[in-house]
Amino acid sequence: MQAFDWTGVDIAVPPRRLPGVRMAGFRQAVPAPVDIAMVAHPAVTVLVDLSDGLGYEAFGRRGRGSVVVGLCPGELRAAGRIGECLQIRLEPAVAAAVLGETLSGAVSLEDVVGRDAARWEDRLRAAVSWDDRFALAAELLRQRLGSRRVDPEVAQSWRRTLAARGLARVEGLADEVGWSRKRLWARFRTQLGITPKRAARLVRFDHAAHLLAAGRAPAEVAVASGFADQSHLHHEVRAFSGLTPAAVAVAPWLTIDDVAWPEPNRGGGRQGT
């Protein structure tokens, strides 16, 4: 797999971050056909197509237009003429409140939010700048906040899983929140759409994927990420992305991670307008 050339893409990030929400805007200066792998991330991703050119393929199913990518989507590709798109990453608890569910696959935005999908697209296209789009997107998300809430114990267990890079044991998480392992497992799966064990595997894979993208050798990444050995790493990378570690190392979305999703107080990258 060849590395995608991001030099022809303007990337914009909002001046402020909302709790549990991260956004980035992408504009391809000269729209051209693309076919790039997307790598599983420990968040629910909403890709809003602002150019009527985005296509995607997941689990052998093909679709076009705006799409919601849930946790652990498996092998996923974006294809077509991206033009302009807005990518929104939602923490699972926020996704449950905004979308009414936490998905595991990839479905059209219309299938999730109904008629609101077309309204979102029209209003976001009409905005004159990325900052206006980010502000509008934040307002649209707030308007959809529903009555579904994730238990504080489940939300805390998710945060601890992230903080521990997938190495926290379920028994330890249950002890921290004062629940039995069985109760945590059941509530976690019901509310986030994923078991605590699979969530830990996803977070551990995400950490490993970023190390691979940073140029670290697979054997070194396996040790640093808590895998039994390099073979175990290869198995998990294949399970979560359908790719080899070498392919993940040059996956397009990972190569611009620090630009599109800058950490607080670290600064961003190129800004679109």
mmCIF file of C-alpha atoms in Angstrom:
data_model
loop_
_atom_site.group_PDB
_atom_site.id
_atom_site.type_symbol
_atom_site.label_atom_id
_atom_site.label_comp_id
_atom_site.label_asym_id
_atom_site.label_seq_id
_atom_site.Cartn_x
_atom_site.Cartn_y
_atom_site.Cartn_z
ATOM 1 C CA MET A 1 0.000 0.000 0.000
ATOM 2 C CA GLN A 2 1.366 3.417 -0.978
ATOM 3 C CA ALA A 3 1.124 6.328 1.424
ATOM 4 C CA PHE A 4 -1.651 8.766 0.537
ATOM 5 C CA ASP A 5 -0.429 12.228 -0.493
ATOM 6 C CA TRP A 6 -2.010 14.701 1.936
ATOM 7 C CA THR A 7 -0.244 17.733 0.451
ATOM 8 C CA GLY A 8 -3.265 18.413 -1.751
ATOM 9 C CA VAL A 9 -5.709 18.308 1.167
ATOM 10 C CA ASP A 10 -6.471 21.235 3.481
ATOM 11 C CA ILE A 11 -7.180 20.116 7.042
ATOM 12 C CA ALA A 12 -9.033 22.311 9.529
ATOM 13 C CA VAL A 13 -9.523 21.785 13.246
ATOM 14 C CA PRO A 14 -11.820 23.728 15.598
ATOM 15 C CA PRO A 15 -10.308 26.278 17.999
ATOM 16 C CA ARG A 16 -11.938 24.541 20.961
ATOM 17 C CA ARG A 17 -12.846 20.956 21.801
ATOM 18 C CA LEU A 18 -16.161 19.802 23.208
ATOM 19 C CA PRO A 19 -16.194 17.130 25.927
ATOM 20 C CA GLY A 20 -16.329 13.739 24.249
ATOM 21 C CA VAL A 21 -16.362 15.238 20.727
ATOM 22 C CA ARG A 22 -13.521 15.804 18.266
ATOM 23 C CA MET A 23 -13.875 17.257 14.774
ATOM 24 C CA ALA A 24 -11.774 17.865 11.694
ATOM 25 C CA GLY A 25 -12.591 19.216 8.248
ATOM 26 C CA PHE A 26 -11.013 18.006 5.006
ATOM 27 C CA ARG A 27 -10.982 19.716 1.613
ATOM 28 C CA GLN A 28 -9.300 18.142 -1.397
ATOM 29 C CA ALA A 29 -7.939 21.081 -3.409
ATOM 30 C CA VAL A 30 -8.255 19.234 -6.706
ATOM 31 C CA PRO A 31 -10.899 16.514 -6.310
ATOM 32 C CA ALA A 32 -9.492 13.265 -7.636
ATOM 33 C CA PRO A 33 -10.416 9.604 -7.175
ATOM 34 C CA VAL A 34 -9.105 8.080 -3.949
ATOM 35 C CA ASP A 35 -9.260 4.620 -2.412
ATOM 36 C CA ILE A 36 -7.843 4.581 1.102
ATOM 37 C CA ALA A 37 -8.048 2.293 4.113
ATOM 38 C CA MET A 38 -9.613 3.578 7.309
ATOM 39 C CA VAL A 39 -8.386 2.088 10.567
ATOM 40 C CA ALA A 40 -10.598 1.236 13.542
ATOM 41 C CA HIS A 41 -10.535 3.880 16.259
ATOM 42 C CA PRO A 42 -11.929 3.775 19.818
ATOM 43 C CA ALA A 43 -14.714 6.220 18.952
ATOM 44 C CA VAL A 44 -17.870 6.352 16.868
ATOM 45 C CA THR A 45 -17.077 8.331 13.711
ATOM 46 C CA VAL A 46 -19.553 10.393 11.690
ATOM 47 C CA LEU A 47 -18.304 11.267 8.209
ATOM 48 C CA VAL A 48 -20.475 14.002 6.701
ATOM 49 C CA ASP A 49 -20.037 14.111 2.929
ATOM 50 C CA LEU A 50 -20.193 17.733 1.766
ATOM 51 C CA SER A 51 -19.427 17.045 -1.898
ATOM 52 C CA ASP A 52 -21.685 14.130 -2.913
ATOM 53 C CA GLY A 53 -18.642 12.075 -3.812
ATOM 54 C CA LEU A 54 -17.812 9.923 -0.797
ATOM 55 C CA GLY A 55 -18.123 6.162 -1.093
ATOM 56 C CA TYR A 56 -17.319 3.485 1.463
ATOM 57 C CA GLU A 57 -17.110 -0.273 1.789
ATOM 58 C CA ALA A 58 -17.404 -2.266 5.020
ATOM 59 C CA PHE A 59 -18.101 -5.960 5.559
ATOM 60 C CA GLY A 60 -18.482 -6.283 1.793
ATOM 61 C CA ARG A 61 -21.298 -3.720 1.791
ATOM 62 C CA ARG A 62 -20.889 -0.618 -0.334
ATOM 63 C CA GLY A 63 -22.566 2.717 0.187
ATOM 64 C CA ARG A 64 -22.319 6.374 -0.752
ATOM 65 C CA GLY A 65 -22.712 9.617 1.105
ATOM 66 C CA SER A 66 -22.509 10.435 4.791
ATOM 67 C CA VAL A 67 -21.807 7.451 7.022
ATOM 68 C CA VAL A 68 -21.609 6.526 10.699
ATOM 69 C CA VAL A 69 -18.729 4.182 11.518
ATOM 70 C CA GLY A 70 -19.170 2.356 14.800
ATOM 71 C CA LEU A 71 -16.694 0.664 17.087
ATOM 72 C CA CYS A 72 -14.766 -2.234 15.537
ATOM 73 C CA PRO A 73 -16.032 -1.890 11.951
ATOM 74 C CA GLY A 74 -13.533 -4.400 10.567
ATOM 75 C CA GLU A 75 -12.026 -3.765 7.156
ATOM 76 C CA LEU A 76 -13.211 -0.376 5.943
ATOM 77 C CA ARG A 77 -12.300 1.712 2.910
ATOM 78 C CA ALA A 78 -13.244 5.177 1.711
ATOM 79 C CA ALA A 79 -13.338 5.681 -2.029
ATOM 80 C CA GLY A 80 -14.496 8.157 -4.621
ATOM 81 C CA ARG A 81 -13.953 11.906 -4.795
ATOM 82 C CA ILE A 82 -13.781 13.147 -1.242
ATOM 83 C CA GLY A 83 -13.927 16.863 -2.125
ATOM 84 C CA GLU A 84 -15.033 18.186 1.259
ATOM 85 C CA CYS A 85 -16.046 16.205 4.314
ATOM 86 C CA LEU A 86 -16.434 16.745 8.036
ATOM 87 C CA GLN A 87 -15.277 13.992 10.353
ATOM 88 C CA ILE A 88 -16.729 13.888 13.877
ATOM 89 C CA ARG A 89 -15.419 11.447 16.480
ATOM 90 C CA LEU A 90 -17.741 10.744 19.400
ATOM 91 C CA GLU A 91 -16.820 8.972 22.602
ATOM 92 C CA PRO A 92 -19.147 5.947 22.925
ATOM 93 C CA ALA A 93 -21.123 7.492 25.794
ATOM 94 C CA VAL A 94 -21.671 10.682 23.777
ATOM 95 C CA ALA A 95 -22.586 8.652 20.683
ATOM 96 C CA ALA A 96 -25.234 6.815 22.677
ATOM 97 C CA ALA A 97 -26.753 10.098 23.832
ATOM 98 C CA VAL A 98 -26.612 11.808 20.420
ATOM 99 C CA LEU A 99 -27.369 8.929 18.065
ATOM 100 C CA GLY A 100 -29.492 6.835 20.401
ATOM 101 C CA GLU A 101 -27.226 3.834 19.915
ATOM 102 C CA THR A 102 -23.595 2.794 19.713
ATOM 103 C CA LEU A 103 -22.894 0.957 16.467
ATOM 104 C CA SER A 104 -20.331 -1.718 15.675
ATOM 105 C CA GLY A 105 -20.448 -1.567 11.874
ATOM 106 C CA ALA A 106 -20.880 1.150 9.254
ATOM 107 C CA VAL A 107 -24.292 2.476 8.180
ATOM 108 C CA SER A 108 -25.509 5.539 6.338
ATOM 109 C CA LEU A 109 -26.116 8.656 8.412
ATOM 110 C CA GLU A 110 -29.709 8.659 7.165
ATOM 111 C CA ASP A 111 -30.255 5.189 8.653
ATOM 112 C CA VAL A 112 -29.250 6.558 12.048
ATOM 113 C CA VAL A 113 -30.738 10.067 12.217
ATOM 114 C CA GLY A 114 -33.409 9.859 9.518
ATOM 115 C CA ARG A 115 -34.442 13.081 7.801
ATOM 116 C CA ASP A 116 -32.009 15.067 9.918
ATOM 117 C CA ALA A 117 -29.189 13.700 7.743
ATOM 118 C CA ALA A 118 -30.138 15.744 4.668
ATOM 119 C CA ARG A 119 -30.761 18.814 6.812
ATOM 120 C CA TRP A 120 -27.349 18.489 8.428
ATOM 121 C CA GLU A 121 -25.652 18.190 5.049
ATOM 122 C CA ASP A 122 -27.469 21.181 3.556
ATOM 123 C CA ARG A 123 -26.753 23.470 6.492
ATOM 124 C CA LEU A 124 -23.109 22.432 6.761
ATOM 125 C CA ARG A 125 -22.563 22.938 3.020
ATOM 126 C CA ALA A 126 -24.050 26.413 3.253
ATOM 127 C CA ALA A 127 -21.695 27.512 6.066
ATOM 128 C CA VAL A 128 -19.045 29.927 4.763
ATOM 129 C CA SER A 129 -16.049 28.731 6.816
ATOM 130 C CA TRP A 130 -14.833 25.667 8.691
ATOM 131 C CA ASP A 131 -15.170 27.503 12.000
ATOM 132 C CA ASP A 132 -18.823 28.157 11.162
ATOM 133 C CA ARG A 133 -19.232 24.487 10.258
ATOM 134 C CA PHE A 134 -17.672 23.337 13.509
ATOM 135 C CA ALA A 135 -19.953 25.632 15.520
ATOM 136 C CA LEU A 136 -22.989 24.464 13.570
ATOM 137 C CA ALA A 137 -22.034 20.797 13.951
ATOM 138 C CA ALA A 138 -21.705 21.282 17.716
ATOM 139 C CA GLU A 139 -25.167 22.826 17.831
ATOM 140 C CA LEU A 140 -26.674 20.021 15.737
ATOM 141 C CA LEU A 141 -25.165 17.450 18.094
ATOM 142 C CA ARG A 142 -26.562 19.287 21.137
ATOM 143 C CA GLN A 143 -30.019 19.336 19.538
ATOM 144 C CA ARG A 144 -29.968 15.552 19.276
ATOM 145 C CA LEU A 145 -28.993 14.875 22.869
ATOM 146 C CA GLY A 146 -31.641 12.438 24.028
ATOM 147 C CA SER A 147 -32.727 10.755 27.220
ATOM 148 C CA ARG A 148 -30.429 7.766 26.748
ATOM 149 C CA ARG A 149 -27.553 7.952 29.171
ATOM 150 C CA VAL A 150 -24.674 5.651 29.936
ATOM 151 C CA ASP A 151 -24.183 4.644 33.572
ATOM 152 C CA PRO A 152 -21.375 6.625 35.246
ATOM 153 C CA GLU A 153 -19.767 3.298 36.145
ATOM 154 C CA VAL A 154 -19.707 2.243 32.490
ATOM 155 C CA ALA A 155 -18.337 5.625 31.367
ATOM 156 C CA GLN A 156 -15.635 5.439 34.043
ATOM 157 C CA SER A 157 -14.682 1.918 32.990
ATOM 158 C CA TRP A 158 -14.345 3.087 29.377
ATOM 159 C CA ARG A 159 -12.120 5.997 30.411
ATOM 160 C CA ARG A 160 -9.956 3.696 32.517
ATOM 161 C CA THR A 161 -9.634 1.309 29.588
ATOM 162 C CA LEU A 162 -8.381 4.185 27.441
ATOM 163 C CA ALA A 163 -6.014 5.451 30.120
ATOM 164 C CA ALA A 164 -4.556 1.966 30.596
ATOM 165 C CA ARG A 165 -4.179 1.530 26.806
ATOM 166 C CA GLY A 166 -6.300 -1.589 26.927
ATOM 167 C CA LEU A 167 -4.272 -3.346 29.611
ATOM 168 C CA ALA A 168 -6.717 -2.956 32.534
ATOM 169 C CA ARG A 169 -8.415 -6.215 33.531
ATOM 170 C CA VAL A 170 -12.205 -6.419 33.728
ATOM 171 C CA GLU A 171 -12.030 -7.630 37.319
ATOM 172 C CA GLY A 172 -10.033 -4.539 38.276
ATOM 173 C CA LEU A 173 -12.459 -2.225 36.488
ATOM 174 C CA ALA A 174 -15.406 -3.852 38.254
ATOM 175 C CA ASP A 175 -13.715 -3.439 41.626
ATOM 176 C CA GLU A 176 -13.047 0.242 40.924
ATOM 177 C CA VAL A 177 -16.727 1.006 40.268
ATOM 178 C CA GLY A 178 -18.056 -1.332 42.949
ATOM 179 C CA TRP A 179 -19.807 -3.728 40.601
ATOM 180 C CA SER A 180 -19.498 -7.428 39.992
ATOM 181 C CA ARG A 181 -17.656 -8.511 36.870
ATOM 182 C CA LYS A 182 -20.882 -9.976 35.480
ATOM 183 C CA ARG A 183 -22.836 -6.750 35.977
ATOM 184 C CA LEU A 184 -20.131 -4.585 34.431
ATOM 185 C CA TRP A 185 -19.852 -6.926 31.458
ATOM 186 C CA ALA A 186 -23.633 -6.879 30.860
ATOM 187 C CA ARG A 187 -24.148 -3.127 31.306
ATOM 188 C CA PHE A 188 -21.043 -2.240 29.286
ATOM 189 C CA ARG A 189 -22.144 -4.405 26.383
ATOM 190 C CA THR A 190 -25.754 -3.185 26.463
ATOM 191 C CA GLN A 191 -24.889 0.499 26.644
ATOM 192 C CA LEU A 192 -21.742 0.712 24.497
ATOM 193 C CA GLY A 193 -22.444 -2.128 22.078
ATOM 194 C CA ILE A 194 -19.145 -3.829 22.835
ATOM 195 C CA THR A 195 -17.854 -6.072 25.621
ATOM 196 C CA PRO A 196 -15.186 -4.769 28.020
ATOM 197 C CA LYS A 197 -12.735 -7.340 26.665
ATOM 198 C CA ARG A 198 -13.249 -6.326 23.044
ATOM 199 C CA ALA A 199 -13.044 -2.668 24.041
ATOM 200 C CA ALA A 200 -9.659 -3.372 25.627
ATOM 201 C CA ARG A 201 -8.515 -5.148 22.474
ATOM 202 C CA LEU A 202 -9.626 -2.180 20.344
ATOM 203 C CA VAL A 203 -7.800 0.329 22.542
ATOM 204 C CA ARG A 204 -4.657 -1.832 22.587
ATOM 205 C CA PHE A 205 -4.820 -2.133 18.794
ATOM 206 C CA ASP A 206 -5.210 1.642 18.463
ATOM 207 C CA HIS A 207 -2.111 2.216 20.577
ATOM 208 C CA ALA A 208 -0.154 -0.297 18.513
ATOM 209 C CA ALA A 209 -1.379 1.233 15.233
ATOM 210 C CA HIS A 210 -0.067 4.650 16.230
ATOM 211 C CA LEU A 211 3.293 3.200 17.187
ATOM 212 C CA LEU A 212 3.487 1.466 13.815
ATOM 213 C CA ALA A 213 2.600 4.733 12.077
ATOM 214 C CA ALA A 214 5.389 6.426 14.037
ATOM 215 C CA GLY A 215 7.890 4.056 12.446
ATOM 216 C CA ARG A 216 8.406 1.608 15.299
ATOM 217 C CA ALA A 217 9.281 -1.976 14.342
ATOM 218 C CA PRO A 218 6.482 -4.563 14.775
ATOM 219 C CA ALA A 219 8.488 -6.608 17.289
ATOM 220 C CA GLU A 220 9.047 -3.497 19.398
ATOM 221 C CA VAL A 221 5.403 -2.451 19.066
ATOM 222 C CA ALA A 222 4.225 -5.874 20.228
ATOM 223 C CA VAL A 223 6.186 -5.542 23.462
ATOM 224 C CA ALA A 224 5.237 -1.897 24.047
ATOM 225 C CA SER A 225 1.536 -2.587 23.500
ATOM 226 C CA GLY A 226 1.239 -5.642 25.704
ATOM 227 C CA PHE A 227 0.920 -8.337 23.051
ATOM 228 C CA ALA A 228 2.288 -11.799 23.713
ATOM 229 C CA ASP A 229 4.560 -11.626 20.668
ATOM 230 C CA GLN A 230 4.775 -10.306 17.115
ATOM 231 C CA SER A 231 2.459 -13.047 15.846
ATOM 232 C CA HIS A 232 -0.189 -11.955 18.335
ATOM 233 C CA LEU A 233 0.176 -8.359 17.130
ATOM 234 C CA HIS A 234 -0.195 -9.463 13.514
ATOM 235 C CA HIS A 235 -3.350 -11.422 14.386
ATOM 236 C CA GLU A 236 -4.979 -8.456 16.169
ATOM 237 C CA VAL A 237 -4.045 -5.977 13.447
ATOM 238 C CA ARG A 238 -5.598 -8.276 10.862
ATOM 239 C CA ALA A 239 -8.714 -8.795 13.009
ATOM 240 C CA PHE A 240 -9.382 -5.083 13.508
ATOM 241 C CA SER A 241 -8.336 -3.678 10.142
ATOM 242 C CA GLY A 242 -8.004 -6.490 7.617
ATOM 243 C CA LEU A 243 -4.474 -5.182 7.020
ATOM 244 C CA THR A 244 -0.921 -6.232 7.822
ATOM 245 C CA PRO A 245 1.164 -4.232 10.316
ATOM 246 C CA ALA A 246 3.179 -2.861 7.370
ATOM 247 C CA ALA A 247 -0.009 -1.567 5.726
ATOM 248 C CA VAL A 248 -1.285 -0.045 8.958
ATOM 249 C CA ALA A 249 2.054 1.767 9.332
ATOM 250 C CA VAL A 250 1.222 3.833 6.217
ATOM 251 C CA ALA A 251 -2.557 3.998 6.648
ATOM 252 C CA PRO A 252 -3.554 7.504 5.459
ATOM 253 C CA TRP A 253 -5.658 8.576 8.433
ATOM 254 C CA LEU A 254 -2.887 7.647 10.872
ATOM 255 C CA THR A 255 -0.213 9.584 8.999
ATOM 256 C CA ILE A 256 -2.016 12.891 9.654
ATOM 257 C CA ASP A 257 -3.270 12.050 13.132
ATOM 258 C CA ASP A 258 -1.276 14.812 14.846
ATOM 259 C CA VAL A 259 -2.628 17.334 12.344
ATOM 260 C CA ALA A 260 -6.308 16.399 12.319
ATOM 261 C CA TRP A 261 -6.572 15.354 15.968
ATOM 262 C CA PRO A 262 -3.996 17.417 17.880
ATOM 263 C CA GLU A 263 -3.665 16.834 21.590
ATOM 264 C CA PRO A 264 -4.517 19.808 23.860
ATOM 265 C CA ASN A 265 -1.768 22.406 24.177
ATOM 266 C CA ARG A 266 0.329 20.714 21.516
ATOM 267 C CA GLY A 267 -0.781 22.752 18.516
ATOM 268 C CA GLY A 268 -2.255 21.608 15.241
ATOM 269 C CA GLY A 269 -1.224 21.546 11.629
ATOM 270 C CA ARG A 270 -2.409 23.008 8.359
ATOM 271 C CA GLN A 271 -5.605 24.970 8.596
ATOM 272 C CA GLY A 272 -8.258 25.051 5.909
ATOM 273 C CA THR A 273 -10.715 27.909 5.566
#
